[in-house]
PDB file of C-alpha atoms in Angstrom:
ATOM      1  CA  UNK A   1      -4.877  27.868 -32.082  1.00 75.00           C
ATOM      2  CA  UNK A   2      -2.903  27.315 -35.198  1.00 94.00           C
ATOM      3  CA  UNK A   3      -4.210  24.352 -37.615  1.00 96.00           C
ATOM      4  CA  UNK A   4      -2.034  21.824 -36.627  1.00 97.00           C
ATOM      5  CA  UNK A   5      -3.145  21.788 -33.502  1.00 97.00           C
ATOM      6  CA  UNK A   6      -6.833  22.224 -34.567  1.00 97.00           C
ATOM      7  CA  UNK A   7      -6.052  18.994 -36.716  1.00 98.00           C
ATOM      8  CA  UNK A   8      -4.668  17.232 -34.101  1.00 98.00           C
ATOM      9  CA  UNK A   9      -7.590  18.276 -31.524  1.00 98.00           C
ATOM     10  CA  UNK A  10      -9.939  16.761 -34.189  1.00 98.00           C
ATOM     11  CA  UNK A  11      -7.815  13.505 -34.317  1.00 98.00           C
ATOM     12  CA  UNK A  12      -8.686  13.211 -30.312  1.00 98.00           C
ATOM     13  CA  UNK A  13     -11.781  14.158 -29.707  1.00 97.00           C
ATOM     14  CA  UNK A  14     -12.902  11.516 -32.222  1.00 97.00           C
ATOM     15  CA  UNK A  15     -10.346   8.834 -31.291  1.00 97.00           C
ATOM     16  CA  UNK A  16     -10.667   6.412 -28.426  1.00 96.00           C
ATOM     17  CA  UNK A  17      -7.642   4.644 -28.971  1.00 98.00           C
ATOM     18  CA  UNK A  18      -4.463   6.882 -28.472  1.00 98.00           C
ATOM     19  CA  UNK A  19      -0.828   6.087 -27.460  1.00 98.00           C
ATOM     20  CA  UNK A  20       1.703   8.616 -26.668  1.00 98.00           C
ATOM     21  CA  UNK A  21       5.373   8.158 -27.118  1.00 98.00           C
ATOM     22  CA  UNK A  22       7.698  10.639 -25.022  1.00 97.00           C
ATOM     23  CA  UNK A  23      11.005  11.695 -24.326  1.00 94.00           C
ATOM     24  CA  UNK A  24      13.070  13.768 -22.592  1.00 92.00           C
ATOM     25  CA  UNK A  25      11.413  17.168 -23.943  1.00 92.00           C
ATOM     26  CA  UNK A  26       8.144  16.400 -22.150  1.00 96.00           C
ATOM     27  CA  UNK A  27       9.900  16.920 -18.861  1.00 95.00           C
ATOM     28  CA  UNK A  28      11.865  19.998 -19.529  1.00 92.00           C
ATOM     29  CA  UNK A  29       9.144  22.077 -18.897  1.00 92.00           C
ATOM     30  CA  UNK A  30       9.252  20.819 -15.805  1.00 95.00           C
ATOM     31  CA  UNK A  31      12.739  22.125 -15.476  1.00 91.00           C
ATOM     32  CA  UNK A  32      14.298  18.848 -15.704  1.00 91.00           C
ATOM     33  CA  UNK A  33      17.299  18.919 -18.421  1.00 82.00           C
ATOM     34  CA  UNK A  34      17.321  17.868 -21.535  1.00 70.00           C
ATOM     35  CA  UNK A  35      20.521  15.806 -22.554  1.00 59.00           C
ATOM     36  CA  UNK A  36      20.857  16.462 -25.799  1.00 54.00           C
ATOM     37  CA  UNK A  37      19.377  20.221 -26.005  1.00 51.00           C
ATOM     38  CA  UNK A  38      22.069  22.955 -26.440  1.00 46.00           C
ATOM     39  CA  UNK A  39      21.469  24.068 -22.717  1.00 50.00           C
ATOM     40  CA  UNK A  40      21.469  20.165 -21.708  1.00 54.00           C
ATOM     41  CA  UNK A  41      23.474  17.919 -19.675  1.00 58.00           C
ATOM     42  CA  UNK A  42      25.580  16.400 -22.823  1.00 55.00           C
ATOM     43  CA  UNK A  43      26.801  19.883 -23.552  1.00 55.00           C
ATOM     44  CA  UNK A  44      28.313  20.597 -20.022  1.00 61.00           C
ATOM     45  CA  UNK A  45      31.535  19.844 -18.973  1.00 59.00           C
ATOM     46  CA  UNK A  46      32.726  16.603 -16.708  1.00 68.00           C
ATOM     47  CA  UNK A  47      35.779  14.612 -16.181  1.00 76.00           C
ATOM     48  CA  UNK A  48      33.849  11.910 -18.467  1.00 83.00           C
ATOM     49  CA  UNK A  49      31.617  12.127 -20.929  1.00 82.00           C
ATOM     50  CA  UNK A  50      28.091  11.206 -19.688  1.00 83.00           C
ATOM     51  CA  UNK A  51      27.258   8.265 -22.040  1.00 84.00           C
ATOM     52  CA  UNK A  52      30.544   7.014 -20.162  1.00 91.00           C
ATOM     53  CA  UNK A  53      29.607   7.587 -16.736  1.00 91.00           C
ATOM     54  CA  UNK A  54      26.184   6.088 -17.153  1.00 93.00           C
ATOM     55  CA  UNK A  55      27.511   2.981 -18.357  1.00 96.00           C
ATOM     56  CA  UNK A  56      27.316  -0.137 -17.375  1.00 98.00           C
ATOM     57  CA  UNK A  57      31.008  -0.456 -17.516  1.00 98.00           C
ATOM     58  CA  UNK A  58      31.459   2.621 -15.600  1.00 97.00           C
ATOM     59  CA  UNK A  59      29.055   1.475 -12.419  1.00 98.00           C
ATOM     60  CA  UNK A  60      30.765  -1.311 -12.114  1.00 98.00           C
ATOM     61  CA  UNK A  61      34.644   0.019 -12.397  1.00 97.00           C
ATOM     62  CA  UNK A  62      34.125   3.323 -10.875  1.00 96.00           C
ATOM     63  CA  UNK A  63      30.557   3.070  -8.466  1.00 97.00           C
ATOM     64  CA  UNK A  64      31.812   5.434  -6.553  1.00 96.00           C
ATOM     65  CA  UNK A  65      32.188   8.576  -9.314  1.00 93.00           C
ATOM     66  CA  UNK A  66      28.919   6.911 -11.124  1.00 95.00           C
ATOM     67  CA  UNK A  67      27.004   7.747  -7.808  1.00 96.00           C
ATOM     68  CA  UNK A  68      28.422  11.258  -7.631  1.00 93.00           C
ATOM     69  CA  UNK A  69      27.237  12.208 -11.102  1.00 91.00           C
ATOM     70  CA  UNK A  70      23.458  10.057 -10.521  1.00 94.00           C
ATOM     71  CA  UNK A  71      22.997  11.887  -7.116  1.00 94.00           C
ATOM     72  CA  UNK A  72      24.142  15.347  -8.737  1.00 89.00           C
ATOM     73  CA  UNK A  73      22.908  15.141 -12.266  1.00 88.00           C
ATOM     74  CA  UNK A  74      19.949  12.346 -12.771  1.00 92.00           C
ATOM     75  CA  UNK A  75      17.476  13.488  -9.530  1.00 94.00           C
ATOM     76  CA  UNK A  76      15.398  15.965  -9.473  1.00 92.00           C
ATOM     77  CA  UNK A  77      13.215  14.855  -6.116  1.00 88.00           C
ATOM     78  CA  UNK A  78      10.988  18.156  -6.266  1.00 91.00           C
ATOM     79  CA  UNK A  79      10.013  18.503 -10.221  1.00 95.00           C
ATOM     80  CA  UNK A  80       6.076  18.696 -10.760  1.00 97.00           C
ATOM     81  CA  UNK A  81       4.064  17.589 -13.568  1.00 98.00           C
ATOM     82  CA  UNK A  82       3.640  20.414 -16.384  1.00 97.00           C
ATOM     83  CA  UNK A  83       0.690  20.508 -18.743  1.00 97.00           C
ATOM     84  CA  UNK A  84       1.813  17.929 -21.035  1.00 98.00           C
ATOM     85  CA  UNK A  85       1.369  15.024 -18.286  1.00 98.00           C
ATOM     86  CA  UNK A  86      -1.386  16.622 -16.948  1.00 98.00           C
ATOM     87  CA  UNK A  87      -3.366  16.942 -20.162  1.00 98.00           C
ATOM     88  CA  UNK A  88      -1.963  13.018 -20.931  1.00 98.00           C
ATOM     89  CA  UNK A  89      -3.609  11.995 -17.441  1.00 98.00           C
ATOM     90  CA  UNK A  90      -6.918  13.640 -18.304  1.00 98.00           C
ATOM     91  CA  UNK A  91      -6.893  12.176 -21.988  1.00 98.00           C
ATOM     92  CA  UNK A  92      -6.358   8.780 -19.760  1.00 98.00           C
ATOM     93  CA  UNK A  93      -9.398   9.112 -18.070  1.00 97.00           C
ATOM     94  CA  UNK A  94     -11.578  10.277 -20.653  1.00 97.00           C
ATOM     95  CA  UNK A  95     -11.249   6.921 -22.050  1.00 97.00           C
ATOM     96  CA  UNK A  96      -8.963   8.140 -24.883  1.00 98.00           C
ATOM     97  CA  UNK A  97      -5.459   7.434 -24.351  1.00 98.00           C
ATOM     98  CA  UNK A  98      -4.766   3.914 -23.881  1.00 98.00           C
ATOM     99  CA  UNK A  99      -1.235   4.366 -22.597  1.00 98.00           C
ATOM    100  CA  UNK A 100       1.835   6.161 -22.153  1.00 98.00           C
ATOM    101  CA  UNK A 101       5.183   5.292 -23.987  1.00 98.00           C
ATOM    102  CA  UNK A 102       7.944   6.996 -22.031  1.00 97.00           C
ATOM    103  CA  UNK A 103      11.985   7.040 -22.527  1.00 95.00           C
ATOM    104  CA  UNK A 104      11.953   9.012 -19.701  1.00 96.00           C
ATOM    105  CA  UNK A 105      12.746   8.202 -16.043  1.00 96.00           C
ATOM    106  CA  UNK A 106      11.187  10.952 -13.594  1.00 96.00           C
ATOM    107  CA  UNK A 107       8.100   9.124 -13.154  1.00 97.00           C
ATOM    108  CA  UNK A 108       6.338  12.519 -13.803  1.00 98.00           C
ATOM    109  CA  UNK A 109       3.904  10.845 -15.981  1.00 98.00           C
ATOM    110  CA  UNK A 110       2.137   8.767 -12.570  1.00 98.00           C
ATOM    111  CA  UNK A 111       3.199  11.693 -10.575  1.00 98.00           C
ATOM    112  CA  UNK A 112       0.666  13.511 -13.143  1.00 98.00           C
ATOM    113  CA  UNK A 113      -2.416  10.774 -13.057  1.00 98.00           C
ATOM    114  CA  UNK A 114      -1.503   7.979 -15.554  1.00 98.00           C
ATOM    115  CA  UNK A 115      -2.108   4.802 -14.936  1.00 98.00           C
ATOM    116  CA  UNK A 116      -0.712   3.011 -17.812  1.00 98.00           C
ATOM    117  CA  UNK A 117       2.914   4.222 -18.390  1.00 98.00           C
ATOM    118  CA  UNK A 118       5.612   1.995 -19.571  1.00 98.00           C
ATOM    119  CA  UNK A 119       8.952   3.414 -19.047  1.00 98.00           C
ATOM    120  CA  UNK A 120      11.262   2.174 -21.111  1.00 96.00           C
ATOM    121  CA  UNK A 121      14.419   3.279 -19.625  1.00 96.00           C
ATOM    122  CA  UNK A 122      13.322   2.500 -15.819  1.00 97.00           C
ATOM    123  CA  UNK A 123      12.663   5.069 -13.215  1.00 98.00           C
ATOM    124  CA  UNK A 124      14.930   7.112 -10.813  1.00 97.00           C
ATOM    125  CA  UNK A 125      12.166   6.140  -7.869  1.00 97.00           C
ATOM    126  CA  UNK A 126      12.843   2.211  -7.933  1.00 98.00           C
ATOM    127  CA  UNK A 127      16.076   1.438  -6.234  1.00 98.00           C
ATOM    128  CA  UNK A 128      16.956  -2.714  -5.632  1.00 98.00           C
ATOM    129  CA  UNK A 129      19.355  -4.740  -3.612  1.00 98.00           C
ATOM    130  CA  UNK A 130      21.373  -6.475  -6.299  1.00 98.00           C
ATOM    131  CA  UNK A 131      22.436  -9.363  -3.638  1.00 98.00           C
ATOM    132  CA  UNK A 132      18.769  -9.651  -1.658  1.00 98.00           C
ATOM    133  CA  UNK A 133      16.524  -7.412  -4.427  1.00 98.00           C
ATOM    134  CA  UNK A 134      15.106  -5.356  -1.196  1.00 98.00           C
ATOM    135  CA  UNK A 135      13.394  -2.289  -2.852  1.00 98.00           C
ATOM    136  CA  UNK A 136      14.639   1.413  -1.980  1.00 98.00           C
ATOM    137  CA  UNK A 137      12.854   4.583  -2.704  1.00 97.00           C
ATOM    138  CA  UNK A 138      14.260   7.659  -4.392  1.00 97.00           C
ATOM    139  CA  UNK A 139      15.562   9.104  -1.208  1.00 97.00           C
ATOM    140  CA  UNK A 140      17.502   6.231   0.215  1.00 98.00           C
ATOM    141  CA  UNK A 141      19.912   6.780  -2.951  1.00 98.00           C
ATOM    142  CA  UNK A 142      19.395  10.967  -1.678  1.00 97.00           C
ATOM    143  CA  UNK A 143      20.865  10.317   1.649  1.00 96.00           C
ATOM    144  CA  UNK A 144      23.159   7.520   1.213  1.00 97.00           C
ATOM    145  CA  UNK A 145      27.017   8.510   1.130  1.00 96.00           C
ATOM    146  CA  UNK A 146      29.212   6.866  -1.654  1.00 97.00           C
ATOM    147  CA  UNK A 147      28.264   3.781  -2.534  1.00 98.00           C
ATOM    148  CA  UNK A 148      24.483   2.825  -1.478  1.00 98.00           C
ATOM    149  CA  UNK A 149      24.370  -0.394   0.224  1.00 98.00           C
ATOM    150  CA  UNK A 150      21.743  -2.463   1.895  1.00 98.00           C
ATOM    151  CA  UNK A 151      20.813  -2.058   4.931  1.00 97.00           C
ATOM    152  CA  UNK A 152      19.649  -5.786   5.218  1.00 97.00           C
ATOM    153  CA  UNK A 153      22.369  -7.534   3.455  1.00 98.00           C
ATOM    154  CA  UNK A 154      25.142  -5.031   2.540  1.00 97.00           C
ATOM    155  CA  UNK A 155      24.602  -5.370  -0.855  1.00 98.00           C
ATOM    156  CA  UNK A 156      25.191  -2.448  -3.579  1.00 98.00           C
ATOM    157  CA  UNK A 157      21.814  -0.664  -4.235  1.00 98.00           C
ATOM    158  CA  UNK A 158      21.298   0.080  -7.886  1.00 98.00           C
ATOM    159  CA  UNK A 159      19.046   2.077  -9.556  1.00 98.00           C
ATOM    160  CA  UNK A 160      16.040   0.619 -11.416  1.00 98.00           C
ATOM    161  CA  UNK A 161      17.375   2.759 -14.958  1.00 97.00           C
ATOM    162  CA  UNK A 162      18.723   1.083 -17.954  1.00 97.00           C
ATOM    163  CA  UNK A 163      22.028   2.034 -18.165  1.00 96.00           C
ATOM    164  CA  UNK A 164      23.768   2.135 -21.876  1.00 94.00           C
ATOM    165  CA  UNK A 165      25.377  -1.075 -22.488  1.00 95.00           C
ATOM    166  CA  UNK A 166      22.182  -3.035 -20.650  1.00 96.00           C
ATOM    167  CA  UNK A 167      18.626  -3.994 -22.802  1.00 95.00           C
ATOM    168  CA  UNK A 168      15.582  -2.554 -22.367  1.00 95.00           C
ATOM    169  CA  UNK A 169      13.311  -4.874 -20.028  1.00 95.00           C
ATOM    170  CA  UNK A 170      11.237  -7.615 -22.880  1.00 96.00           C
ATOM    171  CA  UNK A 171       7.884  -7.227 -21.023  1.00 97.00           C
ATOM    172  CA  UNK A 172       8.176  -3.387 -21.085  1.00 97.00           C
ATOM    173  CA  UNK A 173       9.048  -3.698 -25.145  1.00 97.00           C
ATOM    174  CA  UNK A 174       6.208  -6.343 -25.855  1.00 97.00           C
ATOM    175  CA  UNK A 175       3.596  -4.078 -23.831  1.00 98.00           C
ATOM    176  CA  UNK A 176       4.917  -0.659 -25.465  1.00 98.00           C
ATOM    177  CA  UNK A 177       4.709  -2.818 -29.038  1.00 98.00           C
ATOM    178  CA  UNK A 178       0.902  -4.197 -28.660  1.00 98.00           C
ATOM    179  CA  UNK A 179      -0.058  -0.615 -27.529  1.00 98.00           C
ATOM    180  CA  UNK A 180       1.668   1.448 -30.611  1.00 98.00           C
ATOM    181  CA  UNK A 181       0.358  -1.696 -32.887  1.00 98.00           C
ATOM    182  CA  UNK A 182      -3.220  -1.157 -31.978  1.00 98.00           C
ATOM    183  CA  UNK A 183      -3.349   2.777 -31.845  1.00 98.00           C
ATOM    184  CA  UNK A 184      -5.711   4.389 -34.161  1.00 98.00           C
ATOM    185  CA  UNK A 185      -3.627   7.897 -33.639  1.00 98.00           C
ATOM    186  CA  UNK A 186       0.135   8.055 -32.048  1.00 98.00           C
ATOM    187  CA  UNK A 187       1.447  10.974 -30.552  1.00 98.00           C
ATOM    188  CA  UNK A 188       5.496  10.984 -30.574  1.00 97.00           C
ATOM    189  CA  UNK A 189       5.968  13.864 -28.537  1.00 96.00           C
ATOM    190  CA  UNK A 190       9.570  15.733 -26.928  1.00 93.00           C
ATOM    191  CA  UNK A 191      12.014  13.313 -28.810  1.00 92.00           C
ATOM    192  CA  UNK A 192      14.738  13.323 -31.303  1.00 88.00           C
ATOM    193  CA  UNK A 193      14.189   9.698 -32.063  1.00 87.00           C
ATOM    194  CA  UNK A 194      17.880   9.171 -32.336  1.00 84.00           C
ATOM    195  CA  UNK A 195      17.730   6.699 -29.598  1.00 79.00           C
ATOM    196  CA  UNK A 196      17.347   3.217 -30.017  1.00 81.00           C
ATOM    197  CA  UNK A 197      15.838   0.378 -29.487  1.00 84.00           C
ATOM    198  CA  UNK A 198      13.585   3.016 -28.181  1.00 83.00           C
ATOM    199  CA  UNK A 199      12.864   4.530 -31.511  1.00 87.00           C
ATOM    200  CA  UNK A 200      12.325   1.507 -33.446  1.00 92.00           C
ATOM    201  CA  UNK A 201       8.851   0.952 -31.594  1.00 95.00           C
ATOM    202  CA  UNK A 202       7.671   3.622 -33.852  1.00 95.00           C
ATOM    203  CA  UNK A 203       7.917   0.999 -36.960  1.00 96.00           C
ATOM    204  CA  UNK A 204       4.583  -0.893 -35.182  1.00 97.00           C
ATOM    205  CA  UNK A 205       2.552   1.416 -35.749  1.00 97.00           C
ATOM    206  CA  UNK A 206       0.380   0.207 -38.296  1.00 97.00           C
ATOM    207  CA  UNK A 207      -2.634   3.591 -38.293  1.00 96.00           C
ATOM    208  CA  UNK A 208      -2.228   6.618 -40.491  1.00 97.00           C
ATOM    209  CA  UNK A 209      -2.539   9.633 -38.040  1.00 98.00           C
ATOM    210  CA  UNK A 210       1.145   9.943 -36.431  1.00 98.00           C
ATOM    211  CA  UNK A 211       1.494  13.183 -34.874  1.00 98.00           C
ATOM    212  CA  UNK A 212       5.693  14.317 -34.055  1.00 97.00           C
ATOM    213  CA  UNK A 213       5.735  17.124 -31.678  1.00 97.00           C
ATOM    214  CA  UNK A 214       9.240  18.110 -31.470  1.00 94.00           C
ATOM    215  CA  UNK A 215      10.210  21.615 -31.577  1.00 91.00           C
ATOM    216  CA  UNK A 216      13.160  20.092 -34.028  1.00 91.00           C
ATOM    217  CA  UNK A 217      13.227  18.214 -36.886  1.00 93.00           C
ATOM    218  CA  UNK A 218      13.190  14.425 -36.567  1.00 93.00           C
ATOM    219  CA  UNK A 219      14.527  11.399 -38.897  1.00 92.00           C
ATOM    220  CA  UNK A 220      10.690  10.298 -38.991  1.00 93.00           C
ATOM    221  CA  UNK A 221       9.509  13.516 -40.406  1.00 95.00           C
ATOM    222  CA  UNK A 222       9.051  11.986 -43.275  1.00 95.00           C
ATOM    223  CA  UNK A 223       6.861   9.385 -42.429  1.00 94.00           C
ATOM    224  CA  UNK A 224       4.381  11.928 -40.011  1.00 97.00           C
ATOM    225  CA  UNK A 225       0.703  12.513 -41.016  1.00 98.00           C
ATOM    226  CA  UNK A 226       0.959  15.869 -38.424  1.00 98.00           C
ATOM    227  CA  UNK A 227       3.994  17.849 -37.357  1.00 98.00           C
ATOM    228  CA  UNK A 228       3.945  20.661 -34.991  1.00 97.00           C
ATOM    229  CA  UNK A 229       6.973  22.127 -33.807  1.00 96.00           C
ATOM    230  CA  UNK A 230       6.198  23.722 -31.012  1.00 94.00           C
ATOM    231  CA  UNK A 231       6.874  22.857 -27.032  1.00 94.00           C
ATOM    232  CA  UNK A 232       4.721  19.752 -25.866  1.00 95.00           C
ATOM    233  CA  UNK A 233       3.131  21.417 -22.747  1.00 95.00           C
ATOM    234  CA  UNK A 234       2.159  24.851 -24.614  1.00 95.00           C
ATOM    235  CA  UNK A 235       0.569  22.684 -27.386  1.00 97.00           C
ATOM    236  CA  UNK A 236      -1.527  20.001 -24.973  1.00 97.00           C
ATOM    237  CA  UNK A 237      -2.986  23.405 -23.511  1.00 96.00           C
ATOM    238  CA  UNK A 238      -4.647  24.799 -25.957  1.00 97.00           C
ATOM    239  CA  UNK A 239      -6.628  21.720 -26.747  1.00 97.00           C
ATOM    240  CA  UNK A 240      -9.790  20.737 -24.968  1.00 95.00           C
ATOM    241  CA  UNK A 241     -11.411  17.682 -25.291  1.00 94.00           C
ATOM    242  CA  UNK A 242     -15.159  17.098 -24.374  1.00 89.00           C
ATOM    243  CA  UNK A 243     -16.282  13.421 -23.464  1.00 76.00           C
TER     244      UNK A 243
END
């Protein structure tokens, strides 16, 4: 174990008050892509960009291609839980960390254990009725054809994600605040932090032990107390924590 991650082992074991903020790196050791990595979805090639397909202009001018690309691209029904989750999930249960911050919309983190996740960007497993709000799980959207519709009401089924062009849910942002406000140490783990308002939560936190995992460089370097630049999952286990 290198000293980083000695230091930040330290930070837990004596801390009972941590928050973790994640992104899309947690989950690529689960195999799920990361958009923005060189290997990632972003760098691949489609007839649109994928910013523009997951629009909220595009699903409602062109539902039919924005399905295509969601049912091809954004589900990943048989992904597990790697050790960063898992080690997140224990932490929870120890008493330690308070709650889960997530950009991320696999809902790998429950999947895992936690219980307090608040996922900023929605989840891939909530699917609603926009005429009669009826929920759908993630395979409805699986083995619909084209457009998903109700089976009720025959309205379009869309998927609980936030789409660019829509806001983050206020509820979701004024939990995610109080939590990162409180935290004696935050964990910003598998992000770029180019994304906002996501990033911006980051400027709550009010403690003096923030810890970037990111195995690149971040525009909140700067303003870390810890950085360790190595993969999330390979750094969560090496450290145990005794209660």
């Amino acid at each position: 174990m290198n000293e980083n991650i000695a230091t930040l082992q330290t930070w837990l074991q004596e801390s009972d008050n941590v928050v973790f903020f994640g992104g899309a790196g947690v989950s690529t050791e689960s195999g799920i892509p990361d958009f923005r990595s060189v290997d990632g979805l972003y760098n691949q090639q489609y007839d649109y960009p994928p910013e523009t397909i997951l629009s909220h202009t595009f699903y409602e001018h062109y539902p039919q291609e924005f399905f295509r690309f969601y049912r091809n691209k954004m589900l990943f029904p048989d992904v597990e839980p790697n050790a960063a989750h898992k080690r997140l999930a224990e932490w929870e249960a120890m008493g330690k960390v308070k709650a889960v911050v997530t950009q991320n919309i696999d809902g790998l983190h429950q999947k895992a254990g936690s219980k307090v996740v608040l996922e900023l960007h929605g989840s891939v497993l909530r699917n609603y009725c926009e005429r009669c709000h009826k929920f759908y799980d993630v395979n409805f959207i699986m083995e619909s054809e084209g457009i998903p519709t109700c089976r009720i009401c025959k309205g379009r089924v869309k998927p609980d994600v936030v789409l660019y062009e829509e806001g983050l849910d206020d509820a979701t942002i004024r939990k995610s605040v109080q939590y990162i406000r409180k935290a004696d140490v935050l964990i910003v783990g598998g992000t770029s932090l180019n994304v906002y308002p996501a990033a911006g939560l980051l400027d709550y936190y009010q403690g003096n032990k923030l810890v970037l995992v990111n195995k690149s460089a971040t525009p909140r370097d700067n303003a870390a107390d810890l950085i360790i630049r190595e993969p999330i999952g390979q750094v969560f286990s090496q450290i145990e924590l005794h209660s």
